[in-house]
mmCIF file of C-alpha atoms and ligand atoms in Angstrom:
data_model
loop_
_atom_site.group_PDB
_atom_site.id
_atom_site.type_symbol
_atom_site.label_atom_id
_atom_site.label_comp_id
_atom_site.label_asym_id
_atom_site.label_seq_id
_atom_site.Cartn_x
_atom_site.Cartn_y
_atom_site.Cartn_z
ATOM 1 C CA MET L 1 0.439 0.048 0.120
ATOM 2 C CA ASN L 2 1.361 3.500 -0.835
ATOM 3 C CA VAL L 3 2.315 5.660 2.239
ATOM 4 C CA PRO L 4 1.241 9.539 1.088
ATOM 5 C CA VAL L 5 3.600 12.011 1.536
ATOM 6 C CA PRO L 6 3.192 15.158 0.295
ATOM 7 C CA LEU L 7 5.585 17.916 -0.262
ATOM 8 C CA LEU L 8 4.582 19.681 2.500
ATOM 9 C CA ASP L 9 2.327 18.965 5.793
ATOM 10 C CA LEU L 10 0.754 22.368 6.413
ATOM 11 C CA HIS L 11 -2.113 20.168 8.644
ATOM 12 C CA ALA L 12 0.848 18.141 10.348
ATOM 13 C CA GLN L 13 2.031 21.410 11.426
ATOM 14 C CA PHE L 14 -0.752 22.837 12.905
ATOM 15 C CA ALA L 15 -1.846 19.795 14.567
ATOM 16 C CA ALA L 16 1.142 20.235 16.880
ATOM 17 C CA ILE L 17 0.944 24.057 17.835
ATOM 18 C CA GLN L 18 -2.644 24.843 17.463
ATOM 19 C CA GLY L 19 -3.486 24.969 21.368
ATOM 20 C CA GLU L 20 -0.681 27.689 21.477
ATOM 21 C CA VAL L 21 -1.849 29.079 17.729
ATOM 22 C CA ARG L 22 -5.843 30.062 19.135
ATOM 23 C CA PRO L 23 -4.690 31.870 22.161
ATOM 24 C CA ALA L 24 -2.548 34.321 20.354
ATOM 25 C CA ILE L 25 -5.404 34.959 18.062
ATOM 26 C CA GLU L 26 -7.340 35.260 20.307
ATOM 27 C CA ASP L 27 -5.089 38.203 22.343
ATOM 28 C CA VAL L 28 -4.528 39.673 18.962
ATOM 29 C CA LEU L 29 -8.871 39.416 18.855
ATOM 30 C CA THR L 30 -9.351 41.296 22.485
ATOM 31 C CA SER L 31 -6.938 43.802 21.565
ATOM 32 C CA GLN L 32 -8.767 44.787 18.316
ATOM 33 C CA ARG L 33 -4.997 46.482 16.834
ATOM 34 C CA PHE L 34 -4.623 44.804 13.693
ATOM 35 C CA ILE L 35 -2.962 47.078 12.081
ATOM 36 C CA MET L 36 1.032 47.385 14.050
ATOM 37 C CA GLY L 37 0.007 45.632 17.412
ATOM 38 C CA SER L 38 2.707 45.092 19.836
ATOM 39 C CA GLN L 39 2.978 41.778 18.366
ATOM 40 C CA VAL L 40 4.956 43.100 15.038
ATOM 41 C CA ALA L 41 7.943 45.374 17.124
ATOM 42 C CA GLU L 42 7.739 41.950 18.972
ATOM 43 C CA LEU L 43 8.311 39.981 16.289
ATOM 44 C CA GLU L 44 10.547 42.976 14.828
ATOM 45 C CA ARG L 45 13.068 42.518 18.058
ATOM 46 C CA GLN L 46 13.106 39.144 18.411
ATOM 47 C CA ILE L 47 13.469 38.082 14.595
ATOM 48 C CA ALA L 48 16.731 41.275 14.460
ATOM 49 C CA ALA L 49 17.840 39.100 17.511
ATOM 50 C CA GLU L 50 17.761 35.876 15.934
ATOM 51 C CA CYS L 51 19.433 37.105 13.002
ATOM 52 C CA GLY L 52 22.204 39.535 15.020
ATOM 53 C CA ALA L 53 21.227 42.675 13.387
ATOM 54 C CA LYS L 54 19.976 45.337 15.582
ATOM 55 C CA HIS L 55 16.886 46.637 13.528
ATOM 56 C CA GLY L 56 14.274 44.223 12.187
ATOM 57 C CA ILE L 57 11.902 45.988 9.698
ATOM 58 C CA ALA L 58 8.342 43.650 9.266
ATOM 59 C CA CYS L 59 6.807 44.363 6.066
ATOM 60 C CA ALA L 60 3.850 42.788 3.558
ATOM 61 C CA SER L 61 5.959 40.000 1.953
ATOM 62 C CA GLY L 62 9.554 39.051 1.334
ATOM 63 C CA THR L 63 8.816 40.185 -2.069
ATOM 64 C CA ASP L 64 7.897 43.822 -0.908
ATOM 65 C CA ALA L 65 11.451 42.986 1.716
ATOM 66 C CA LEU L 66 12.977 42.855 -1.013
ATOM 67 C CA LEU L 67 11.614 45.575 -2.784
ATOM 68 C CA LEU L 68 11.620 48.267 -0.059
ATOM 69 C CA SER L 69 15.792 47.359 0.800
ATOM 70 C CA LEU L 70 16.411 48.134 -2.853
ATOM 71 C CA LYS L 71 14.494 50.847 -2.814
ATOM 72 C CA THR L 72 17.157 52.545 -0.154
ATOM 73 C CA LEU L 73 19.606 52.272 -3.064
ATOM 74 C CA ASP L 74 18.066 55.215 -5.567
ATOM 75 C CA LEU L 75 18.461 53.357 -8.800
ATOM 76 C CA GLU L 76 19.132 55.833 -11.713
ATOM 77 C CA PRO L 77 17.776 53.662 -15.066
ATOM 78 C CA GLY L 78 20.018 52.299 -16.780
ATOM 79 C CA ASP L 79 21.985 51.259 -12.507
ATOM 80 C CA GLU L 80 22.710 47.401 -11.838
ATOM 81 C CA VAL L 81 22.618 45.268 -10.121
ATOM 82 C CA ILE L 82 24.279 42.031 -10.168
ATOM 83 C CA THR L 83 22.463 38.426 -8.820
ATOM 84 C CA THR L 84 21.517 34.877 -9.503
ATOM 85 C CA PRO L 85 19.339 33.568 -12.726
ATOM 86 C CA PHE L 86 18.826 30.963 -10.563
ATOM 87 C CA THR L 87 16.404 32.091 -7.497
ATOM 88 C CA PHE L 88 12.038 32.460 -7.059
ATOM 89 C CA PHE L 89 11.093 35.777 -9.685
ATOM 90 C CA ALA L 90 10.748 37.305 -7.021
ATOM 91 C CA THR L 91 14.227 38.154 -6.401
ATOM 92 C CA ALA L 92 14.651 40.269 -10.365
ATOM 93 C CA GLY L 93 11.336 41.193 -10.069
ATOM 94 C CA ALA L 94 12.339 43.637 -7.310
ATOM 95 C CA ILE L 95 15.291 45.052 -9.104
ATOM 96 C CA THR L 96 13.151 46.284 -12.118
ATOM 97 C CA ASN L 97 10.457 47.293 -10.010
ATOM 98 C CA ALA L 98 12.805 49.487 -7.969
ATOM 99 C CA GLY L 99 13.958 50.806 -10.931
ATOM 100 C CA GLY L 100 17.359 48.714 -12.300
ATOM 101 C CA THR L 101 18.750 46.910 -14.388
ATOM 102 C CA PRO L 102 19.253 43.066 -13.575
ATOM 103 C CA VAL L 103 22.491 41.434 -14.287
ATOM 104 C CA PHE L 104 22.716 37.677 -14.165
ATOM 105 C CA VAL L 105 25.772 36.195 -13.303
ATOM 106 C CA ASP L 106 26.158 31.829 -12.843
ATOM 107 C CA ILE L 107 25.459 29.746 -10.028
ATOM 108 C CA ASP L 108 28.076 27.124 -8.041
ATOM 109 C CA PRO L 109 26.673 24.114 -9.727
ATOM 110 C CA VAL L 110 27.736 22.309 -6.301
ATOM 111 C CA THR L 111 25.712 24.375 -3.965
ATOM 112 C CA PHE L 112 23.290 26.203 -6.414
ATOM 113 C CA ASN L 113 24.106 29.587 -5.044
ATOM 114 C CA LEU L 114 25.843 32.557 -6.884
ATOM 115 C CA ASP L 115 29.047 31.938 -8.439
ATOM 116 C CA VAL L 116 31.367 34.410 -5.851
ATOM 117 C CA ASP L 117 34.393 34.258 -8.669
ATOM 118 C CA LEU L 118 31.810 35.355 -11.576
ATOM 119 C CA VAL L 119 31.159 38.562 -9.619
ATOM 120 C CA GLU L 120 33.406 40.523 -10.106
ATOM 121 C CA ALA L 121 33.649 40.317 -13.858
ATOM 122 C CA ALA L 122 30.898 41.655 -13.912
ATOM 123 C CA VAL L 123 30.553 44.668 -11.621
ATOM 124 C CA THR L 124 30.623 47.927 -14.128
ATOM 125 C CA SER L 125 30.542 51.733 -14.097
ATOM 126 C CA ARG L 126 26.446 51.298 -13.150
ATOM 127 C CA THR L 127 26.523 48.433 -10.765
ATOM 128 C CA LYS L 128 24.880 49.906 -8.012
ATOM 129 C CA GLY L 129 24.626 46.199 -5.843
ATOM 130 C CA ILE L 130 24.638 42.831 -5.482
ATOM 131 C CA VAL L 131 21.706 40.298 -4.001
ATOM 132 C CA PRO L 132 23.089 37.482 -3.001
ATOM 133 C CA VAL L 133 19.868 34.198 -2.828
ATOM 134 C CA HIS L 134 21.111 32.267 -0.074
ATOM 135 C CA LEU L 135 19.318 29.745 -2.044
ATOM 136 C CA PHE L 136 17.474 26.412 -1.108
ATOM 137 C CA GLY L 137 18.210 27.107 2.844
ATOM 138 C CA GLN L 138 22.096 27.722 3.141
ATOM 139 C CA MET L 139 24.244 30.665 2.344
ATOM 140 C CA VAL L 140 26.488 31.995 0.121
ATOM 141 C CA PRO L 141 30.096 32.545 0.940
ATOM 142 C CA MET L 142 29.427 36.938 2.476
ATOM 143 C CA GLU L 143 33.151 36.627 3.719
ATOM 144 C CA ARG L 144 34.010 36.686 0.425
ATOM 145 C CA LEU L 145 31.306 38.233 -0.978
ATOM 146 C CA ALA L 146 30.891 41.282 1.491
ATOM 147 C CA PRO L 147 34.673 42.253 1.009
ATOM 148 C CA LEU L 148 34.251 42.296 -2.984
ATOM 149 C CA ALA L 149 31.054 44.205 -2.537
ATOM 150 C CA ALA L 150 33.107 47.148 -0.501
ATOM 151 C CA ARG L 151 35.336 47.278 -2.743
ATOM 152 C CA HIS L 152 33.273 48.219 -5.513
ATOM 153 C CA GLY L 153 31.137 50.214 -2.884
ATOM 154 C CA LEU L 154 28.209 48.073 -4.010
ATOM 155 C CA ALA L 155 25.154 47.363 -1.211
ATOM 156 C CA VAL L 156 24.406 43.583 -0.262
ATOM 157 C CA ILE L 157 20.389 43.323 -0.276
ATOM 158 C CA GLU L 158 20.740 39.376 0.745
ATOM 159 C CA ASP L 159 17.674 37.697 0.035
ATOM 160 C CA ALA L 160 17.575 35.295 3.230
ATOM 161 C CA ALA L 161 13.720 34.869 1.917
ATOM 162 C CA GLN L 162 14.673 30.674 2.201
ATOM 163 C CA ALA L 163 17.279 30.832 4.700
ATOM 164 C CA ILE L 164 16.009 31.623 7.699
ATOM 165 C CA GLY L 165 17.812 30.763 11.297
ATOM 166 C CA ALA L 166 20.672 29.683 7.746
ATOM 167 C CA ARG L 167 24.566 30.317 9.691
ATOM 168 C CA ARG L 168 28.009 30.365 8.187
ATOM 169 C CA SER L 169 30.915 29.934 10.195
ATOM 170 C CA ILE L 170 33.036 32.756 9.051
ATOM 171 C CA GLU L 171 36.585 33.259 10.862
ATOM 172 C CA ARG L 172 35.347 30.854 13.961
ATOM 173 C CA THR L 173 32.420 32.419 14.725
ATOM 174 C CA TRP L 174 28.547 32.203 13.891
ATOM 175 C CA ARG L 175 26.918 34.146 11.314
ATOM 176 C CA ARG L 176 23.813 34.779 10.444
ATOM 177 C CA ALA L 177 21.765 34.894 6.923
ATOM 178 C CA GLY L 178 20.611 38.605 6.799
ATOM 179 C CA GLU L 179 23.548 39.339 9.457
ATOM 180 C CA LEU L 180 26.577 40.753 7.595
ATOM 181 C CA GLY L 181 24.628 42.507 4.179
ATOM 182 C CA THR L 182 23.294 46.073 3.936
ATOM 183 C CA THR L 183 19.774 44.373 4.693
ATOM 184 C CA GLY L 184 18.720 41.163 5.063
ATOM 185 C CA ALA L 185 15.080 40.549 3.208
ATOM 186 C CA PHE L 186 13.264 37.627 4.850
ATOM 187 C CA SER L 187 9.243 35.594 3.764
ATOM 188 C CA PHE L 188 7.021 34.225 5.507
ATOM 189 C CA PHE L 189 4.742 33.145 2.777
ATOM 190 C CA PRO L 190 2.943 30.061 4.582
ATOM 191 C CA SER L 191 5.343 27.194 2.793
ATOM 192 C CA LYS L 192 8.593 28.528 4.720
ATOM 193 C CA ASN L 193 10.280 27.248 7.415
ATOM 194 C CA LEU L 194 9.021 30.236 9.484
ATOM 195 C CA GLY L 195 5.635 31.121 7.445
ATOM 196 C CA GLY L 196 2.725 32.781 8.553
ATOM 197 C CA TRP L 197 -1.130 32.352 7.557
ATOM 198 C CA GLY L 198 -1.141 34.248 4.681
ATOM 199 C CA ASP L 199 1.965 36.762 2.812
ATOM 200 C CA GLY L 200 4.514 38.750 5.240
ATOM 201 C CA GLY L 201 8.139 39.771 5.411
ATOM 202 C CA MET L 202 10.872 41.099 7.037
ATOM 203 C CA ILE L 203 13.399 43.190 6.816
ATOM 204 C CA VAL L 204 16.953 43.294 8.716
ATOM 205 C CA THR L 205 19.553 45.359 9.261
ATOM 206 C CA GLN L 206 22.841 46.851 11.184
ATOM 207 C CA ASP L 207 22.223 50.520 9.856
ATOM 208 C CA GLU L 208 20.109 52.384 11.861
ATOM 209 C CA ALA L 209 19.406 55.585 9.157
ATOM 210 C CA ARG L 210 18.481 52.824 6.730
ATOM 211 C CA ALA L 211 16.191 51.239 9.356
ATOM 212 C CA ALA L 212 14.740 54.591 9.644
ATOM 213 C CA ARG L 213 14.080 55.255 6.281
ATOM 214 C CA LEU L 214 12.584 51.436 5.541
ATOM 215 C CA ARG L 215 10.298 52.116 8.308
ATOM 216 C CA LYS L 216 9.098 55.333 6.677
ATOM 217 C CA LEU L 217 8.709 53.654 3.090
ATOM 218 C CA ARG L 218 6.548 50.979 4.521
ATOM 219 C CA THR L 219 3.624 53.803 5.552
ATOM 220 C CA HIS L 220 4.284 55.757 2.347
ATOM 221 C CA GLY L 221 7.215 57.329 2.660
ATOM 222 C CA GLY L 222 6.213 59.488 6.295
ATOM 223 C CA ALA L 223 7.335 59.025 9.645
ATOM 224 C CA LYS L 224 4.423 61.421 11.102
ATOM 225 C CA GLN L 225 1.098 60.414 10.334
ATOM 226 C CA TYR L 226 0.110 62.967 6.950
ATOM 227 C CA HIS L 227 3.475 64.197 6.402
ATOM 228 C CA HIS L 228 5.868 62.277 3.396
ATOM 229 C CA ASP L 229 8.597 62.661 3.431
ATOM 230 C CA GLU L 230 9.258 60.380 0.290
ATOM 231 C CA VAL L 231 6.909 58.546 -2.136
ATOM 232 C CA GLY L 232 6.724 55.100 -0.386
ATOM 233 C CA THR L 233 4.272 52.355 0.111
ATOM 234 C CA ASN L 234 1.677 50.606 2.447
ATOM 235 C CA SER L 235 3.323 47.634 3.303
ATOM 236 C CA ARG L 236 3.029 46.366 6.371
ATOM 237 C CA LEU L 237 2.775 43.124 8.027
ATOM 238 C CA ASP L 238 -0.843 42.123 10.842
ATOM 239 C CA THR L 239 -0.720 42.541 13.731
ATOM 240 C CA LEU L 240 -2.566 38.368 13.204
ATOM 241 C CA GLN L 241 0.431 37.678 11.133
ATOM 242 C CA ALA L 242 3.069 38.492 14.142
ATOM 243 C CA ALA L 243 1.351 36.671 16.761
ATOM 244 C CA VAL L 244 1.270 33.370 14.580
ATOM 245 C CA LEU L 245 4.955 33.890 13.541
ATOM 246 C CA LEU L 246 5.997 35.116 17.611
ATOM 247 C CA VAL L 247 4.328 31.228 17.956
ATOM 248 C CA LYS L 248 5.841 29.638 15.257
ATOM 249 C CA LEU L 249 9.573 31.369 15.839
ATOM 250 C CA ALA L 250 9.581 29.018 18.981
ATOM 251 C CA HIS L 251 9.490 26.204 17.406
ATOM 252 C CA LEU L 252 11.900 27.287 14.423
ATOM 253 C CA SER L 253 15.350 25.669 15.053
ATOM 254 C CA ASP L 254 13.895 22.681 16.410
ATOM 255 C CA TRP L 255 11.583 22.622 12.603
ATOM 256 C CA ASN L 256 15.258 23.435 11.324
ATOM 257 C CA ALA L 257 16.953 20.471 13.217
ATOM 258 C CA ALA L 258 13.874 17.469 11.646
ATOM 259 C CA ARG L 259 15.196 18.732 8.597
ATOM 260 C CA ARG L 260 18.647 18.605 8.988
ATOM 261 C CA LEU L 261 18.216 15.152 10.196
ATOM 262 C CA ASN L 262 15.569 14.079 7.725
ATOM 263 C CA ALA L 263 18.487 15.024 4.897
ATOM 264 C CA ASP L 264 20.973 12.888 6.508
ATOM 265 C CA ARG L 265 18.681 10.230 6.475
ATOM 266 C CA TYR L 266 18.214 11.010 3.209
ATOM 267 C CA THR L 267 21.669 11.638 1.771
ATOM 268 C CA THR L 268 22.444 8.427 3.663
ATOM 269 C CA ALA L 269 19.550 5.969 1.577
ATOM 270 C CA LEU L 270 19.933 7.634 -1.831
ATOM 271 C CA GLY L 271 23.590 8.961 -2.246
ATOM 272 C CA ASP L 272 24.943 5.800 -3.842
ATOM 273 C CA LEU L 273 22.609 5.802 -6.591
ATOM 274 C CA ASP L 274 23.902 6.510 -9.942
ATOM 275 C CA GLY L 275 21.780 8.855 -11.517
ATOM 276 C CA VAL L 276 20.857 10.727 -7.936
ATOM 277 C CA THR L 277 22.843 13.510 -7.166
ATOM 278 C CA THR L 278 22.183 14.339 -3.396
ATOM 279 C CA PRO L 279 22.904 18.308 -2.775
ATOM 280 C CA VAL L 280 25.939 18.980 -0.686
ATOM 281 C CA THR L 281 26.406 21.093 2.033
ATOM 282 C CA ASP L 282 29.590 23.549 2.596
ATOM 283 C CA GLY L 283 31.509 22.480 5.163
ATOM 284 C CA ALA L 284 31.215 26.608 6.454
ATOM 285 C CA ASN L 285 27.744 26.109 6.293
ATOM 286 C CA GLU L 286 24.534 24.798 8.631
ATOM 287 C CA HIS L 287 21.872 24.402 6.205
ATOM 288 C CA ILE L 288 18.605 24.992 6.870
ATOM 289 C CA PHE L 289 17.075 22.159 4.114
ATOM 290 C CA HIS L 290 14.195 24.796 3.221
ATOM 291 C CA GLN L 291 14.614 22.701 0.553
ATOM 292 C CA TYR L 292 16.045 19.425 0.007
ATOM 293 C CA THR L 293 16.783 19.561 -4.015
ATOM 294 C CA THR L 294 18.614 16.884 -5.807
ATOM 295 C CA ARG L 295 19.648 16.548 -9.238
ATOM 296 C CA VAL L 296 18.389 13.514 -11.216
ATOM 297 C CA GLU L 297 18.749 11.559 -14.105
ATOM 298 C CA ARG L 298 15.330 12.027 -16.409
ATOM 299 C CA ARG L 299 13.897 13.512 -13.496
ATOM 300 C CA ASP L 300 10.212 14.471 -15.394
ATOM 301 C CA GLU L 301 10.295 10.643 -15.929
ATOM 302 C CA LEU L 302 10.804 9.920 -12.173
ATOM 303 C CA LYS L 303 8.542 13.278 -10.232
ATOM 304 C CA GLN L 304 5.916 11.157 -12.308
ATOM 305 C CA ARG L 305 6.248 7.605 -11.162
ATOM 306 C CA LEU L 306 6.847 10.097 -7.903
ATOM 307 C CA ALA L 307 2.721 11.124 -8.333
ATOM 308 C CA ASP L 308 1.796 7.446 -9.585
ATOM 309 C CA ARG L 309 2.627 6.442 -6.062
ATOM 310 C CA GLY L 310 0.829 9.592 -4.188
ATOM 311 C CA ILE L 311 4.641 11.246 -3.014
ATOM 312 C CA GLY L 312 4.772 14.833 -3.797
ATOM 313 C CA SER L 313 8.275 16.537 -5.429
ATOM 314 C CA ALA L 314 8.483 19.622 -6.865
ATOM 315 C CA VAL L 315 10.903 21.952 -9.963
ATOM 316 C CA TYR L 316 12.383 24.353 -8.225
ATOM 317 C CA TYR L 317 13.164 25.996 -10.738
ATOM 318 C CA PRO L 318 12.049 24.698 -14.357
ATOM 319 C CA LYS L 319 13.566 27.445 -16.461
ATOM 320 C CA ALA L 320 16.078 30.593 -15.458
ATOM 321 C CA LEU L 321 15.797 33.932 -14.826
ATOM 322 C CA HIS L 322 17.723 35.235 -17.686
ATOM 323 C CA LEU L 323 15.910 33.552 -19.996
ATOM 324 C CA GLN L 324 12.095 33.986 -18.968
ATOM 325 C CA PRO L 325 9.979 36.103 -21.486
ATOM 326 C CA CYS L 326 9.669 39.421 -19.226
ATOM 327 C CA PHE L 327 13.631 39.939 -19.597
ATOM 328 C CA ALA L 328 14.318 39.370 -23.556
ATOM 329 C CA SER L 329 14.789 43.000 -23.817
ATOM 330 C CA LEU L 330 18.268 42.756 -21.991
ATOM 331 C CA GLY L 331 19.027 40.471 -24.516
ATOM 332 C CA TYR L 332 20.705 37.132 -22.816
ATOM 333 C CA ARG L 333 20.992 33.916 -24.943
ATOM 334 C CA GLU L 334 19.791 30.317 -23.996
ATOM 335 C CA GLY L 335 23.173 28.319 -23.037
ATOM 336 C CA GLN L 336 25.094 31.858 -21.511
ATOM 337 C CA LEU L 337 24.526 30.786 -17.536
ATOM 338 C CA PRO L 338 24.829 27.099 -18.247
ATOM 339 C CA GLU L 339 24.530 26.292 -14.812
ATOM 340 C CA ALA L 340 21.814 27.979 -14.242
ATOM 341 C CA GLU L 341 20.877 26.150 -17.315
ATOM 342 C CA ARG L 342 21.426 22.963 -17.066
ATOM 343 C CA ALA L 343 20.043 22.773 -12.728
ATOM 344 C CA CYS L 344 17.013 24.400 -14.566
ATOM 345 C CA ARG L 345 16.732 20.716 -15.875
ATOM 346 C CA GLU L 346 18.342 18.133 -14.134
ATOM 347 C CA VAL L 347 16.874 19.597 -10.176
ATOM 348 C CA LEU L 348 14.116 17.659 -8.084
ATOM 349 C CA SER L 349 12.827 19.079 -4.838
ATOM 350 C CA LEU L 350 11.981 15.918 -2.376
ATOM 351 C CA PRO L 351 9.742 16.138 0.747
ATOM 352 C CA ILE L 352 11.844 17.798 3.641
ATOM 353 C CA TYR L 353 9.212 19.405 6.175
ATOM 354 C CA PRO L 354 9.875 18.852 9.784
ATOM 355 C CA GLU L 355 7.041 16.041 10.660
ATOM 356 C CA LEU L 356 7.326 13.910 7.424
ATOM 357 C CA SER L 357 7.387 10.280 8.894
ATOM 358 C CA GLU L 358 9.977 7.558 8.905
ATOM 359 C CA ASP L 359 7.338 6.112 7.710
ATOM 360 C CA GLN L 360 6.968 8.543 4.689
ATOM 361 C CA GLN L 361 10.186 9.002 4.035
ATOM 362 C CA ASN L 362 10.973 5.227 3.705
ATOM 363 C CA ALA L 363 7.912 5.903 0.939
ATOM 364 C CA VAL L 364 10.058 8.158 -0.750
ATOM 365 C CA ILE L 365 13.750 6.975 -0.759
ATOM 366 C CA GLY L 366 11.828 3.131 -1.523
ATOM 367 C CA ALA L 367 10.399 4.935 -4.961
ATOM 368 C CA VAL L 368 12.742 6.720 -5.891
ATOM 369 C CA ARG L 369 15.946 3.392 -5.512
ATOM 370 C CA ASP L 370 12.920 1.602 -7.131
ATOM 371 C CA PHE L 371 12.853 3.877 -10.197
ATOM 372 C CA TYR L 372 16.822 3.955 -10.890
ATOM 373 C CA SER L 373 17.287 0.111 -10.017
HETATM 374 C C1 PLP J 1 13.823 33.141 -2.817
HETATM 375 C C2 PLP J 1 12.647 33.897 -3.016
HETATM 376 N N1 PLP J 1 12.973 35.235 -3.158
HETATM 377 C C3 PLP J 1 12.194 36.219 -2.368
HETATM 378 C C4 PLP J 1 10.713 35.324 -2.688
HETATM 379 C C5 PLP J 1 9.668 36.318 -2.269
HETATM 380 O O1 PLP J 1 9.120 36.088 -0.975
HETATM 381 P P1 PLP J 1 7.455 36.373 -0.511
HETATM 382 O O2 PLP J 1 6.396 35.190 -2.018
HETATM 383 O O3 PLP J 1 7.030 36.392 0.107
HETATM 384 O O4 PLP J 1 6.522 37.663 -1.445
HETATM 385 C C6 PLP J 1 10.533 34.486 -1.998
HETATM 386 C C7 PLP J 1 9.307 33.609 -1.575
HETATM 387 O O5 PLP J 1 8.694 33.086 -2.992
HETATM 388 C C8 PLP J 1 11.990 33.175 -2.860
HETATM 389 O O6 PLP J 1 11.693 32.184 -2.727
#
């Protein structure tokens, strides 16, 4: 009999924490403070502390966390921002929406992250910033990227949407995703390791002046009601979301550890298979496995076979951003960023959520092994 294994099971998480979340929601209902209630400031404080950052600025989504961060760079038409083509669309979309031009640099085929060795050659007199993405939950080598950016006077906006709680050992000190950049942007989309019950996001920064500007930008560009220093937008995090996220944040490090354990089990059970390359964690990184992303032969066939057995899997991402129709005017050609394009053909992410049972994981492992034997 097939054991059904969804790609992600939010029902299992809800069952485990509903006793804690319901009273937290009830508190918001009692207060009737749905906009900027005390839970928002508390979440900002706790997330900033988790990241080793001085300031946290909650906003409406991970996309807005990137967009508002990029707005603080005051990009002029033609200004360039370097990023990866192998990421969720929001990374590059935010660059365009902030008035800049994305410049795509190929990825490191081992970690799927921006290849830092290729970044410097892409810097021009128009470059204003770099948006590294800590993809699938492991960090970009910030100890190499941050000094490179500093040498060229560039901002670093960390897209940490998938990497809350990820850390990297730099000079024998743990450094967190979001800690070393000009800003770090997080997403609380429900499927994230720390997911809300709707959209939400957070910016962290060490820079007090930038934090003050970001707080203004999220409320129509003014610190004082009906006074607008610049044109911002409405991008706040709902108090209800902050209340849910505060409850969940207390569980985050256990959930991330459970994901790492699941990843270890997969890697032990699948590592010997011809046709499967299991994910590699950079030796300096503590991965949070937002996704467990393999490279596999006959990817689409395997995905179908898993689906036939009731097992969820997903392709993150099927089409690299430099080849998206909306960026055609940038003039990229197929074959220009070969590692990103190859990743798009080969990757498959398997269920890795913390509540995955041993039976479920064995079902996934059995199905993958059967396919290649
Ligand atoms: C790498 C990356 N960047 C940005 C985002 C955008 O976050 P959101 O969906 O909260 O707008 C996401 C999440 O979907 C993401 O995975």
